[in-house]
PDB file of C-alpha atoms in Angstrom:
ATOM      1  CA  MET A 224      87.482-148.110  59.762  1.00 63.00           C
ATOM      2  CA  THR A 225      86.934-151.740  58.898  1.00 87.00           C
ATOM      3  CA  GLU A 226      89.110-154.592  60.072  1.00 93.00           C
ATOM      4  CA  ILE A 227      90.456-157.528  58.170  1.00 95.00           C
ATOM      5  CA  ASN A 228      90.161-160.934  59.823  1.00 96.00           C
ATOM      6  CA  ILE A 229      92.051-163.863  58.377  1.00 95.00           C
ATOM      7  CA  ARG A 230      91.770-167.389  59.723  1.00 94.00           C
ATOM      8  CA  ILE A 231      94.573-169.701  58.696  1.00 91.00           C
ATOM      9  CA  GLN A 232      93.979-173.436  59.073  1.00 89.00           C
ATOM     10  CA  LEU A 233      97.063-175.229  60.371  1.00 87.00           C
ATOM     11  CA  LYS A 234      98.194-178.803  59.956  1.00 84.00           C
ATOM     12  CA  LYS A 235     100.001-180.640  62.719  1.00 78.00           C
ATOM     13  CA  ASP A 236     103.384-179.024  63.475  1.00 74.00           C
ATOM     14  CA  ASP A 237     102.664-175.877  61.388  1.00 77.00           C
ATOM     15  CA  LEU A 238     103.884-172.698  63.093  1.00 76.00           C
ATOM     16  CA  ILE A 239     105.249-174.124  66.293  1.00 77.00           C
ATOM     17  CA  ILE A 240     105.673-171.373  68.872  1.00 77.00           C
ATOM     18  CA  PRO A 241     107.880-169.448  68.845  1.00 82.00           C
ATOM     19  CA  PHE A 242     107.790-169.078  65.078  1.00 86.00           C
ATOM     20  CA  SER A 243     109.784-166.549  63.063  1.00 89.00           C
ATOM     21  CA  ASN A 244     108.927-163.929  60.433  1.00 90.00           C
ATOM     22  CA  GLN A 245     110.095-166.336  57.730  1.00 92.00           C
ATOM     23  CA  ASP A 246     107.899-169.138  59.097  1.00 90.00           C
ATOM     24  CA  LEU A 247     104.832-166.881  58.885  1.00 91.00           C
ATOM     25  CA  ILE A 248     105.348-165.479  55.343  1.00 92.00           C
ATOM     26  CA  PRO A 249     104.125-168.596  53.416  1.00 91.00           C
ATOM     27  CA  PHE A 250     100.836-168.466  55.319  1.00 90.00           C
ATOM     28  CA  ILE A 251     100.465-164.736  54.572  1.00 92.00           C
ATOM     29  CA  ASP A 252     101.222-165.397  50.885  1.00 91.00           C
ATOM     30  CA  LYS A 253      98.241-167.762  50.684  1.00 92.00           C
ATOM     31  CA  HIS A 254      95.994-164.841  51.714  1.00 95.00           C
ATOM     32  CA  GLN A 255      97.704-162.218  49.559  1.00 94.00           C
ATOM     33  CA  GLN A 256      94.647-161.650  47.320  1.00 95.00           C
ATOM     34  CA  GLU A 257      92.372-161.176  50.337  1.00 96.00           C
ATOM     35  CA  ILE A 258      94.788-158.630  51.847  1.00 96.00           C
ATOM     36  CA  ASN A 259      95.161-156.912  48.452  1.00 95.00           C
ATOM     37  CA  ASP A 260      91.379-156.580  48.017  1.00 94.00           C
ATOM     38  CA  TYR A 261      90.950-155.260  51.559  1.00 95.00           C
ATOM     39  CA  VAL A 262      93.640-152.553  51.215  1.00 93.00           C
ATOM     40  CA  ILE A 263      92.554-151.455  47.723  1.00 91.00           C
ATOM     41  CA  GLU A 264      88.963-151.136  48.953  1.00 92.00           C
ATOM     42  CA  GLN A 265      90.178-148.636  51.591  1.00 90.00           C
ATOM     43  CA  LEU A 266      91.931-146.381  49.031  1.00 85.00           C
ATOM     44  CA  GLU A 267      90.104-143.291  47.780  1.00 83.00           C
ATOM     45  CA  ASP A 268      92.390-142.932  44.746  1.00 79.00           C
ATOM     46  CA  LYS A 269      92.313-146.056  42.603  1.00 78.00           C
ATOM     47  CA  ASP A 270      94.104-144.482  39.606  1.00 76.00           C
ATOM     48  CA  GLY A 271      96.814-146.648  38.120  1.00 75.00           C
ATOM     49  CA  ALA A 272      95.118-149.935  39.071  1.00 81.00           C
ATOM     50  CA  PRO A 273      96.800-150.257  42.480  1.00 87.00           C
ATOM     51  CA  HIS A 274      97.909-153.679  43.665  1.00 90.00           C
ATOM     52  CA  LEU A 275     100.125-154.918  46.485  1.00 93.00           C
ATOM     53  CA  SER A 276     103.545-156.538  46.200  1.00 92.00           C
ATOM     54  CA  ASP A 277     106.724-157.257  48.179  1.00 92.00           C
ATOM     55  CA  PHE A 278     105.184-158.520  51.416  1.00 94.00           C
ATOM     56  CA  SER A 279     107.488-158.705  54.441  1.00 95.00           C
ATOM     57  CA  ILE A 280     107.055-158.973  58.204  1.00 95.00           C
ATOM     58  CA  SER A 281     108.738-157.136  61.055  1.00 96.00           C
ATOM     59  CA  GLY A 282     108.224-156.657  64.756  1.00 95.00           C
ATOM     60  CA  LEU A 283     106.957-160.164  65.489  1.00 94.00           C
ATOM     61  CA  THR A 284     106.177-160.208  69.213  1.00 93.00           C
ATOM     62  CA  PHE A 285     104.689-162.902  71.420  1.00 92.00           C
ATOM     63  CA  TYR A 286     102.697-161.856  74.469  1.00 89.00           C
ATOM     64  CA  THR A 287     103.083-163.484  77.896  1.00 79.00           C
ATOM     65  CA  ASN A 288     100.802-166.447  77.152  1.00 76.00           C
ATOM     66  CA  SER A 289     102.774-167.229  73.940  1.00 79.00           C
ATOM     67  CA  THR A 290      99.675-168.014  71.857  1.00 86.00           C
ATOM     68  CA  GLU A 291      98.957-164.351  71.133  1.00 92.00           C
ATOM     69  CA  GLY A 292     101.087-161.620  69.671  1.00 94.00           C
ATOM     70  CA  SER A 293     101.467-159.023  66.970  1.00 95.00           C
ATOM     71  CA  PHE A 294     103.489-158.171  63.876  1.00 96.00           C
ATOM     72  CA  ARG A 295     103.682-155.538  61.144  1.00 96.00           C
ATOM     73  CA  LEU A 296     103.019-156.615  57.555  1.00 96.00           C
ATOM     74  CA  HIS A 297     104.853-154.328  55.096  1.00 96.00           C
ATOM     75  CA  PHE A 298     103.950-154.082  51.411  1.00 94.00           C
ATOM     76  CA  LYS A 299     104.205-151.847  48.372  1.00 92.00           C
ATOM     77  CA  ILE A 300     101.173-150.345  46.675  1.00 89.00           C
ATOM     78  CA  ASP A 301     102.167-150.431  43.006  1.00 87.00           C
ATOM     79  CA  ARG A 302     100.453-148.379  40.313  1.00 84.00           C
ATOM     80  CA  GLN A 303     100.900-148.462  36.531  1.00 77.00           C
ATOM     81  CA  PHE A 304      99.290-145.641  34.576  1.00 71.00           C
ATOM     82  CA  CYS A 305      98.087-146.894  31.207  1.00 71.00           C
ATOM     83  CA  CYS A 306      98.229-143.591  29.319  1.00 67.00           C
ATOM     84  CA  SER A 307     101.921-143.133  29.960  1.00 64.00           C
ATOM     85  CA  ASP A 308     105.037-144.989  30.946  1.00 63.00           C
ATOM     86  CA  LEU A 309     104.671-143.769  34.506  1.00 62.00           C
ATOM     87  CA  SER A 310     104.527-146.115  37.416  1.00 64.00           C
ATOM     88  CA  SER A 311     104.755-145.498  41.121  1.00 71.00           C
ATOM     89  CA  CYS A 312     104.881-147.364  44.371  1.00 72.00           C
ATOM     90  CA  GLN A 313     104.312-146.472  47.977  1.00 82.00           C
ATOM     91  CA  MET A 314     105.459-148.447  51.010  1.00 90.00           C
ATOM     92  CA  ASP A 315     102.787-149.077  53.627  1.00 92.00           C
ATOM     93  CA  TYR A 316     101.814-151.544  56.331  1.00 94.00           C
ATOM     94  CA  ILE A 317      99.118-153.151  58.463  1.00 95.00           C
ATOM     95  CA  ASP A 318      99.652-153.944  62.128  1.00 96.00           C
ATOM     96  CA  PHE A 319      98.174-157.365  62.898  1.00 96.00           C
ATOM     97  CA  LYS A 320      97.371-159.052  66.189  1.00 96.00           C
ATOM     98  CA  PHE A 321      97.203-162.843  66.192  1.00 95.00           C
ATOM     99  CA  ASN A 322      95.806-165.607  68.314  1.00 93.00           C
ATOM    100  CA  LYS A 323      96.976-169.184  67.750  1.00 88.00           C
ATOM    101  CA  SER A 324      94.907-172.171  68.744  1.00 85.00           C
ATOM    102  CA  HIS A 325      95.831-175.812  68.159  1.00 79.00           C
ATOM    103  CA  ASP A 326      94.452-175.949  64.582  1.00 86.00           C
ATOM    104  CA  SER A 327      94.322-172.316  63.409  1.00 90.00           C
ATOM    105  CA  ILE A 328      95.749-168.845  63.728  1.00 92.00           C
ATOM    106  CA  THR A 329      93.494-165.804  63.522  1.00 95.00           C
ATOM    107  CA  LEU A 330      94.939-162.505  62.297  1.00 95.00           C
ATOM    108  CA  THR A 331      93.145-159.212  62.925  1.00 97.00           C
ATOM    109  CA  GLY A 332      94.282-155.839  61.633  1.00 96.00           C
ATOM    110  CA  SER A 333      93.142-152.585  60.133  1.00 92.00           C
ATOM    111  CA  TYR A 334      94.639-150.485  57.387  1.00 91.00           C
ATOM    112  CA  THR A 335      94.978-146.726  57.748  1.00 85.00           C
ATOM    113  CA  VAL A 336      95.286-144.580  54.615  1.00 81.00           C
ATOM    114  CA  TRP A 337      98.076-142.114  55.334  1.00 71.00           C
ATOM    115  CA  THR A 338      97.382-139.469  52.675  1.00 64.00           C
ATOM    116  CA  ILE A 339      97.781-135.835  53.663  1.00 58.00           C
ATOM    117  CA  GLN A 340      95.278-133.492  52.053  1.00 54.00           C
TER     118      GLN A 340
END
């Protein structure tokens, strides 16, 4: 299983600890394509041109030292099948750990495909 590592450059006063889910979303949105490509690469079934949408964050937790923590990034995997009017979506998530330094935040997570054979 491969991990995704995202480094977000911060300007002065960006994401002051403790930050909220809503504070973090704009920074995640800037890396949406990178997250999309990572998740799609992990999928065995690429029928319907899957792509991610509806990003949200829950479970934001800060560890004792306050510069590290974790959160769950939720998203939909949307599919549109070109030979019919069928479309589908599946809710899924990646659990991320983060480490914030003075000028960046590093996110590390791994995606697990939850298909039952």
